[in-house]
Tab-separated table of C-alpha atoms and ligand atoms in Angstrom:
chain	number	residue	atom	x	y	z
W	26	MET	CA	137.949	64.707	108.246
W	27	THR	CA	138.451	62.342	105.298
W	28	ASN	CA	135.790	59.892	104.353
W	29	LYS	CA	136.951	56.325	104.932
W	30	ALA	CA	136.587	54.077	101.878
W	31	GLU	CA	133.806	51.571	102.354
W	32	THR	CA	132.805	48.818	99.945
W	33	ASN	CA	129.653	48.448	97.896
W	34	GLN	CA	127.109	45.687	98.039
W	35	ASN	CA	129.519	43.272	96.373
W	36	ASN	CA	132.661	44.308	98.199
W	37	CYS	CA	134.203	46.564	95.572
W	38	PRO	CA	136.271	49.160	97.467
W	39	ASP	CA	134.771	52.617	97.214
W	40	ILE	CA	137.637	54.974	96.375
W	41	TYR	CA	135.216	57.825	95.627
W	42	PRO	CA	132.971	57.849	98.720
W	43	SER	CA	130.062	60.285	98.721
W	44	ARG	CA	126.774	60.716	100.597
W	45	ASP	CA	126.140	57.872	103.147
W	46	ASN	CA	127.033	60.044	106.155
W	47	CYS	CA	130.022	61.500	104.359
W	48	GLN	CA	131.000	65.060	105.058
W	49	SER	CA	131.210	67.317	102.029
W	50	ASN	CA	134.813	66.845	100.946
W	51	LEU	CA	137.074	67.764	98.045
W	52	MET	CA	139.698	65.217	96.963
W	53	GLU	CA	142.074	64.917	94.009
W	54	ARG	CA	140.896	62.788	91.092
W	55	LEU	CA	142.553	59.335	91.168
W	56	ASP	CA	142.102	58.520	87.465
W	57	PRO	CA	143.593	59.792	84.200
W	58	VAL	CA	141.493	62.155	82.067
W	59	VAL	CA	142.803	61.054	78.661
W	60	TYR	CA	143.700	57.357	78.523
W	61	SER	CA	145.532	57.426	75.160
W	62	ASP	CA	148.797	59.215	74.435
W	63	PRO	CA	147.956	62.515	72.651
W	64	ARG	CA	151.447	62.493	71.094
W	65	GLN	CA	150.111	59.880	68.644
W	66	LEU	CA	148.052	62.640	67.074
W	67	PRO	CA	149.107	65.164	64.422
W	68	ASP	CA	149.549	68.641	65.732
W	69	ALA	CA	147.377	69.907	62.905
W	70	ARG	CA	145.863	73.215	63.843
W	71	HIS	CA	143.125	72.836	61.263
W	72	THR	CA	141.260	69.815	60.020
W	73	SER	CA	141.421	69.154	56.281
W	74	SER	CA	137.712	68.969	55.452
W	75	GLN	CA	135.009	71.596	55.807
W	76	TYR	CA	133.592	69.480	58.637
W	77	PHE	CA	135.312	68.165	61.731
W	78	SER	CA	137.380	65.140	60.850
W	79	LEU	CA	139.436	62.691	62.826
W	80	PRO	CA	141.908	62.280	64.332
W	81	LEU	CA	141.445	65.300	66.500
W	82	SER	CA	144.605	67.400	66.823
W	83	ARG	CA	146.936	66.908	69.793
W	84	GLU	CA	146.275	70.495	70.838
W	85	LEU	CA	142.539	69.905	71.236
W	86	ILE	CA	143.104	66.722	73.276
W	87	TYR	CA	145.497	68.598	75.591
W	88	GLN	CA	142.811	71.280	75.939
W	89	TYR	CA	140.262	68.588	76.921
W	90	GLU	CA	142.711	67.092	79.410
W	91	ASP	CA	143.339	70.498	80.988
W	92	GLN	CA	139.779	71.913	80.998
W	93	GLY	CA	137.667	68.761	81.314
W	94	PHE	CA	135.643	69.589	78.190
W	95	LEU	CA	135.926	70.569	74.537
W	96	MET	CA	133.551	72.539	72.293
W	97	ILE	CA	133.636	71.721	68.576
W	98	ASP	CA	131.648	73.241	65.711
W	99	ASN	CA	131.062	72.218	62.093
W	100	VAL	CA	130.855	68.534	62.867
W	101	PHE	CA	127.545	67.831	61.130
W	102	SER	CA	126.103	68.863	57.781
W	103	PRO	CA	122.966	71.030	57.663
W	104	GLU	CA	121.021	67.980	56.413
W	105	GLU	CA	122.131	65.897	59.407
W	106	ILE	CA	121.207	68.651	61.852
W	107	LYS	CA	117.771	69.007	60.247
W	108	SER	CA	117.209	65.240	60.615
W	109	TYR	CA	118.102	65.446	64.335
W	110	GLN	CA	115.742	68.399	64.826
W	111	ASP	CA	112.895	66.569	63.107
W	112	GLU	CA	113.558	63.556	65.354
W	113	LEU	CA	113.621	65.801	68.436
W	114	GLU	CA	110.084	66.928	67.630
W	115	ALA	CA	108.892	63.440	66.647
W	116	LEU	CA	109.967	62.027	70.019
W	117	ARG	CA	108.485	64.985	71.906
W	118	THR	CA	105.074	64.464	70.292
W	119	SER	CA	105.199	60.676	70.250
W	120	HIS	CA	102.062	59.104	71.759
W	121	SER	CA	103.909	55.934	72.737
W	122	LEU	CA	106.399	57.934	74.837
W	123	LYS	CA	103.698	59.983	76.595
W	124	GLY	CA	103.676	58.790	80.209
W	125	ALA	CA	106.519	56.316	79.563
W	126	GLU	CA	108.979	55.908	82.454
W	127	GLU	CA	111.745	57.152	80.130
W	128	THR	CA	109.877	60.455	79.708
W	129	ILE	CA	110.612	62.895	82.541
W	130	THR	CA	108.294	65.900	82.885
W	131	GLU	CA	108.888	69.276	84.505
W	132	LYS	CA	107.672	69.380	88.129
W	133	GLU	CA	105.456	72.457	87.751
W	134	SER	CA	104.395	72.719	84.112
W	135	GLY	CA	104.280	69.042	83.146
W	136	ASP	CA	106.164	69.890	79.937
W	137	ILE	CA	108.619	67.232	78.784
W	138	ARG	CA	111.983	67.819	80.506
W	139	SER	CA	113.968	64.795	79.260
W	140	ILE	CA	113.543	61.569	77.332
W	141	PHE	CA	116.025	58.800	78.162
W	142	LYS	CA	117.207	55.872	76.034
W	143	VAL	CA	116.734	57.823	72.786
W	144	HIS	CA	119.337	55.648	71.042
W	145	GLU	CA	116.875	52.789	71.358
W	146	PHE	CA	113.691	54.714	70.559
W	147	SER	CA	115.096	56.383	67.462
W	148	GLN	CA	116.975	54.909	64.505
W	149	ILE	CA	118.405	58.345	63.739
W	150	PHE	CA	119.807	58.759	67.253
W	151	ARG	CA	120.992	55.159	67.202
W	152	GLN	CA	123.030	55.990	64.073
W	153	LEU	CA	124.288	59.173	65.723
W	154	MET	CA	125.409	57.173	68.772
W	155	GLN	CA	127.406	54.873	66.453
W	156	ASP	CA	128.752	57.700	64.255
W	157	SER	CA	132.529	57.340	63.877
W	158	ARG	CA	133.053	61.075	64.436
W	159	LEU	CA	131.794	60.569	68.004
W	160	VAL	CA	132.824	56.977	68.628
W	161	GLU	CA	136.437	57.396	67.488
W	162	LEU	CA	136.826	60.510	69.625
W	163	ALA	CA	135.377	58.761	72.689
W	164	ARG	CA	137.438	55.632	72.031
W	165	PHE	CA	140.619	57.682	71.765
W	166	ILE	CA	140.002	59.544	75.016
W	167	LEU	CA	138.901	56.405	76.908
W	168	ASN	CA	141.370	54.114	75.091
W	169	ASP	CA	139.042	51.123	75.259
W	170	ASP	CA	136.038	49.629	73.577
W	171	ILE	CA	133.010	51.644	74.658
W	172	TYR	CA	129.287	51.263	75.214
W	173	ILE	CA	126.383	53.588	75.917
W	174	HIS	CA	125.869	54.029	79.655
W	175	GLN	CA	122.981	56.461	79.074
W	176	SER	CA	121.452	58.549	76.306
W	177	ARG	CA	118.907	61.307	76.656
W	178	ILE	CA	117.428	64.473	75.201
W	179	ASN	CA	117.104	67.397	77.600
W	180	TYR	CA	114.371	69.576	76.113
W	181	LYS	CA	114.492	72.542	78.496
W	182	PRO	CA	111.277	73.964	76.989
W	183	GLY	CA	110.641	77.667	76.618
W	184	PHE	CA	109.002	79.805	79.323
W	185	ARG	CA	109.055	77.148	82.078
W	186	GLY	CA	112.093	74.877	81.475
W	187	ARG	CA	113.710	74.432	84.872
W	188	GLU	CA	117.384	74.393	85.811
W	189	PHE	CA	119.801	71.496	86.235
W	190	TYR	CA	121.652	72.374	89.434
W	191	TRP	CA	125.478	72.068	89.614
W	192	HIS	CA	126.668	68.457	89.794
W	193	SER	CA	129.279	65.961	88.677
W	194	ASP	CA	127.629	63.203	86.659
W	195	PHE	CA	130.253	60.775	87.939
W	196	GLU	CA	129.239	61.368	91.573
W	197	THR	CA	125.735	60.164	90.704
W	198	TRP	CA	126.834	57.403	88.338
W	199	HIS	CA	129.327	56.111	90.930
W	200	VAL	CA	127.040	56.294	93.967
W	201	GLU	CA	123.733	55.320	92.384
W	202	ASP	CA	124.793	53.211	89.377
W	203	GLY	CA	128.064	51.673	90.639
W	204	MET	CA	130.368	53.147	87.969
W	205	PRO	CA	133.782	52.233	89.423
W	206	ARG	CA	136.216	54.755	87.879
W	207	MET	CA	136.325	58.018	85.964
W	208	ARG	CA	136.589	56.486	82.493
W	209	ALA	CA	133.435	57.817	80.829
W	210	LEU	CA	132.432	60.969	78.984
W	211	SER	CA	129.348	62.738	77.631
W	212	ILE	CA	128.923	64.147	74.143
W	213	SER	CA	126.219	66.809	74.006
W	214	ILE	CA	124.913	68.131	70.696
W	215	THR	CA	122.752	71.257	70.534
W	216	LEU	CA	119.523	70.737	68.585
W	217	THR	CA	118.200	74.281	68.998
W	218	GLU	CA	119.933	77.631	69.499
W	219	ASN	CA	121.810	77.403	72.846
W	220	GLN	CA	122.360	81.023	73.829
W	221	GLU	CA	122.898	83.074	76.994
W	222	TYR	CA	119.171	83.758	77.200
W	223	ASN	CA	117.819	80.197	77.286
W	224	GLY	CA	119.887	78.286	79.850
W	225	PRO	CA	122.964	76.894	78.062
W	226	LEU	CA	125.121	74.160	79.589
W	227	MET	CA	127.668	75.737	81.984
W	228	LEU	CA	130.903	73.950	82.865
W	229	ILE	CA	133.644	74.771	85.360
W	230	PRO	CA	137.063	74.506	83.678
W	231	GLY	CA	139.459	72.273	85.626
W	232	SER	CA	136.763	71.004	88.016
W	233	HIS	CA	137.165	67.460	86.661
W	234	ARG	CA	140.434	67.154	88.584
W	235	TYR	CA	138.640	67.201	91.947
W	236	TYR	CA	136.051	64.759	93.276
W	237	VAL	CA	133.486	66.486	95.485
W	238	SER	CA	131.935	64.171	98.058
W	239	CYS	CA	128.426	65.275	98.915
W	240	GLU	CA	126.502	65.130	102.175
W	241	GLY	CA	123.214	63.371	102.659
W	242	GLU	CA	121.822	59.910	102.289
W	243	THR	CA	120.528	58.472	98.976
W	244	PRO	CA	116.808	57.764	99.443
W	245	SER	CA	115.127	54.840	97.684
W	246	GLU	CA	114.073	55.588	94.082
W	247	HIS	CA	115.974	58.887	94.293
W	248	PHE	CA	115.953	59.132	90.483
W	249	LYS	CA	112.187	59.769	90.517
W	250	GLY	CA	112.889	63.167	92.036
W	251	SER	CA	116.479	63.893	91.020
W	252	LEU	CA	115.806	63.777	87.275
W	253	LYS	CA	113.254	66.548	87.790
W	254	LYS	CA	115.222	68.550	90.338
W	255	GLN	CA	118.568	67.364	91.709
W	256	GLU	CA	118.954	68.338	95.382
W	257	LEU	CA	121.211	65.497	96.588
W	258	GLY	CA	124.618	64.717	95.138
W	259	THR	CA	125.290	68.419	94.669
W	260	PRO	CA	128.432	70.214	95.876
W	261	SER	CA	128.485	72.468	98.942
W	262	ASP	CA	128.492	76.239	98.312
W	263	GLU	CA	132.034	76.339	99.702
W	264	HIS	CA	133.382	73.725	97.280
W	265	LEU	CA	131.481	75.228	94.344
W	266	GLN	CA	132.944	78.635	95.233
W	267	TYR	CA	136.433	77.129	95.321
W	268	LEU	CA	136.080	75.461	91.893
W	269	VAL	CA	134.603	78.570	90.246
W	270	LYS	CA	137.268	80.829	91.788
W	271	ARG	CA	139.893	78.484	90.394
W	272	GLY	CA	138.434	77.904	86.942
W	273	GLY	CA	135.617	80.321	86.211
W	274	ILE	CA	132.444	79.303	84.343
W	275	ALA	CA	132.325	78.469	80.629
W	276	ARG	CA	129.035	78.459	78.664
W	277	ALA	CA	128.437	75.990	75.864
W	278	THR	CA	126.533	78.438	73.650
W	279	GLY	CA	126.203	77.724	69.956
W	280	LYS	CA	123.946	77.184	66.971
W	281	PRO	CA	122.251	73.809	66.416
W	282	GLY	CA	124.809	71.080	65.732
W	283	SER	CA	127.466	72.385	68.156
W	284	VAL	CA	129.243	69.590	70.057
W	285	THR	CA	130.455	69.658	73.662
W	286	VAL	CA	132.490	66.685	74.888
W	287	PHE	CA	132.879	66.642	78.666
W	288	ASP	CA	134.506	64.333	81.189
W	289	CYS	CA	132.179	62.365	83.500
W	290	ASN	CA	133.477	64.352	86.477
W	291	THR	CA	133.392	67.904	85.104
W	292	MET	CA	131.146	70.044	87.327
W	293	HIS	CA	128.299	71.426	85.231
W	294	GLY	CA	124.762	72.710	85.393
W	295	SER	CA	122.377	75.018	83.548
W	296	ASN	CA	119.948	77.770	84.464
W	297	GLY	CA	116.217	77.744	83.891
W	298	ASN	CA	114.743	78.979	80.623
W	299	ILE	CA	112.162	81.789	80.747
W	300	SER	CA	112.729	82.751	77.120
W	301	PRO	CA	110.205	81.527	74.537
W	302	LEU	CA	112.967	79.529	72.816
W	303	PRO	CA	113.643	75.905	73.898
W	304	ARG	CA	117.208	74.856	74.670
W	305	SER	CA	117.261	71.230	73.521
W	306	ASN	CA	120.325	68.976	73.432
W	307	VAL	CA	120.911	65.296	72.853
W	308	PHE	CA	123.452	63.591	75.150
W	309	MET	CA	125.316	60.331	74.546
W	310	VAL	CA	127.262	58.960	77.538
W	311	TYR	CA	130.107	56.652	76.518
W	312	ASN	CA	131.653	54.398	79.155
W	313	ALA	CA	134.723	52.181	78.806
W	314	MET	CA	133.961	48.454	78.638
W	315	SER	CA	136.536	47.981	81.410
W	316	ASN	CA	134.508	50.376	83.573
W	317	GLN	CA	131.145	48.641	83.472
W	318	VAL	CA	128.875	49.444	86.378
W	319	VAL	CA	128.947	47.128	89.405
W	320	ALA	CA	126.616	47.293	92.407
W	321	PRO	CA	125.742	50.838	93.511
W	322	PHE	CA	127.984	52.447	96.106
W	323	CYS	CA	124.927	53.526	98.046
W	324	HIS	CA	122.638	51.189	99.933
W	325	GLN	CA	119.871	51.227	97.337
W	326	PRO	CA	118.940	48.883	94.482
W	327	PRO	CA	120.406	49.726	91.043
W	328	ARG	CA	118.638	52.383	88.985
W	329	PRO	CA	116.571	51.184	85.995
W	330	GLU	CA	118.174	50.086	82.735
W	331	TYR	CA	116.939	53.162	80.824
W	332	ILE	CA	119.066	55.389	83.079
W	333	SER	CA	122.121	53.158	83.469
W	334	ALA	CA	122.819	50.242	81.106
W	335	ARG	CA	123.642	47.151	83.154
W	336	ARG	CA	122.154	43.969	81.772
W	337	HIS	CA	122.564	44.506	78.009
W	338	ILE	CA	126.105	45.869	77.642
W	339	THR	CA	127.677	45.369	74.193
W	340	PRO	CA	130.600	47.348	72.744
W	341	ILE	CA	129.732	49.819	69.988
W	342	THR	CA	130.896	48.949	66.494
W	343	ASN	CA	130.976	52.359	64.883
W	344	LYS	CA	129.278	53.089	61.581
W	345	CYS	CA	131.094	55.366	59.184
W	346	SER	CA	129.686	58.859	59.252
W	347	ASN	CA	127.834	59.716	56.114
W	348	ILE	CA	129.518	62.985	55.194
X	407	6CS	O1	121.260	61.087	87.164
X	407	6CS	C1	121.636	61.093	85.992
X	407	6CS	O2	122.176	60.129	85.421
X	407	6CS	C2	121.331	62.342	85.198
X	407	6CS	N1	121.338	63.540	85.964
X	407	6CS	C3	121.987	64.634	85.605
X	407	6CS	C4	121.662	65.908	86.292
X	407	6CS	N2	122.966	64.626	84.689
X	407	6CS	C5	123.363	63.305	84.180
X	407	6CS	C6	122.162	62.459	83.975
X	407	6CS	O3	121.359	62.917	82.994
X	408	FE	FE1	124.608	66.070	84.192
């Protein structure tokens, strides 16, 4: 049974229906993955400088288009990585952020799980968000001016850092934030060792080509629970099985400073962390200006500004990277 397209609170047709009495369903993606023409790029196998430089090679963009993500190393200098790590700790121990709505704690231990809107709380992460190495890559893939839909640090602390169950970010951002189309991406940067033993990001290659409608109804203020433990807006076992059978599971392991770029609809998740070593990453979510959020496609009020930019949307003017 297909899910009939409804409209949202301001009559935008919902071409990616999910939840709201939908059955769990798997449909083909209706949007491009890469909005620019990769043939514009050199087919250089290796970048010229010691660090990652732009433009990215055609081969890597084709890989992103095919897999739904890309892992890149040697983007940042050791000094830059150290500054991000110092900022990670400064935000974690900040008194002003203790108890703030942007600070999400782990359900059981009370340890800090995530801090949202870090590009506004931190000058260093604001600069990172505007860094041309990230912005130019995102702009190329999305082929539009871009803005930050959401930024966050996921701390995944040692010993008791809990999992992030399998999900497509786009399913949540479409249903709960009103993101119309798949024209957004996340850039995740590891700030600590991300290894097999401490719950690295896992992605399903090729899963971005399918939209998985989820069952269930979005309750009011769902984000107050889902950011701690997501139980709604998650794929059925059957659909997860299908995607994994088809594409396997890739792990974004790496030393601090490793970059993973992934499409808004790539199915991903991460296991809990019982090792003593935190698995902390900073995430910047870039959305195309032509894809600004409208009213949610569920029958709930929009989520707060710190989770989904809505009122103050301005295109990013990138700052040259300082390498
Ligand atoms: O609901 C959200 O926007 C957040 N939830 C997850 C599990 N990933 C994306 C984002 O951080
Ligand atoms: Fe996510």
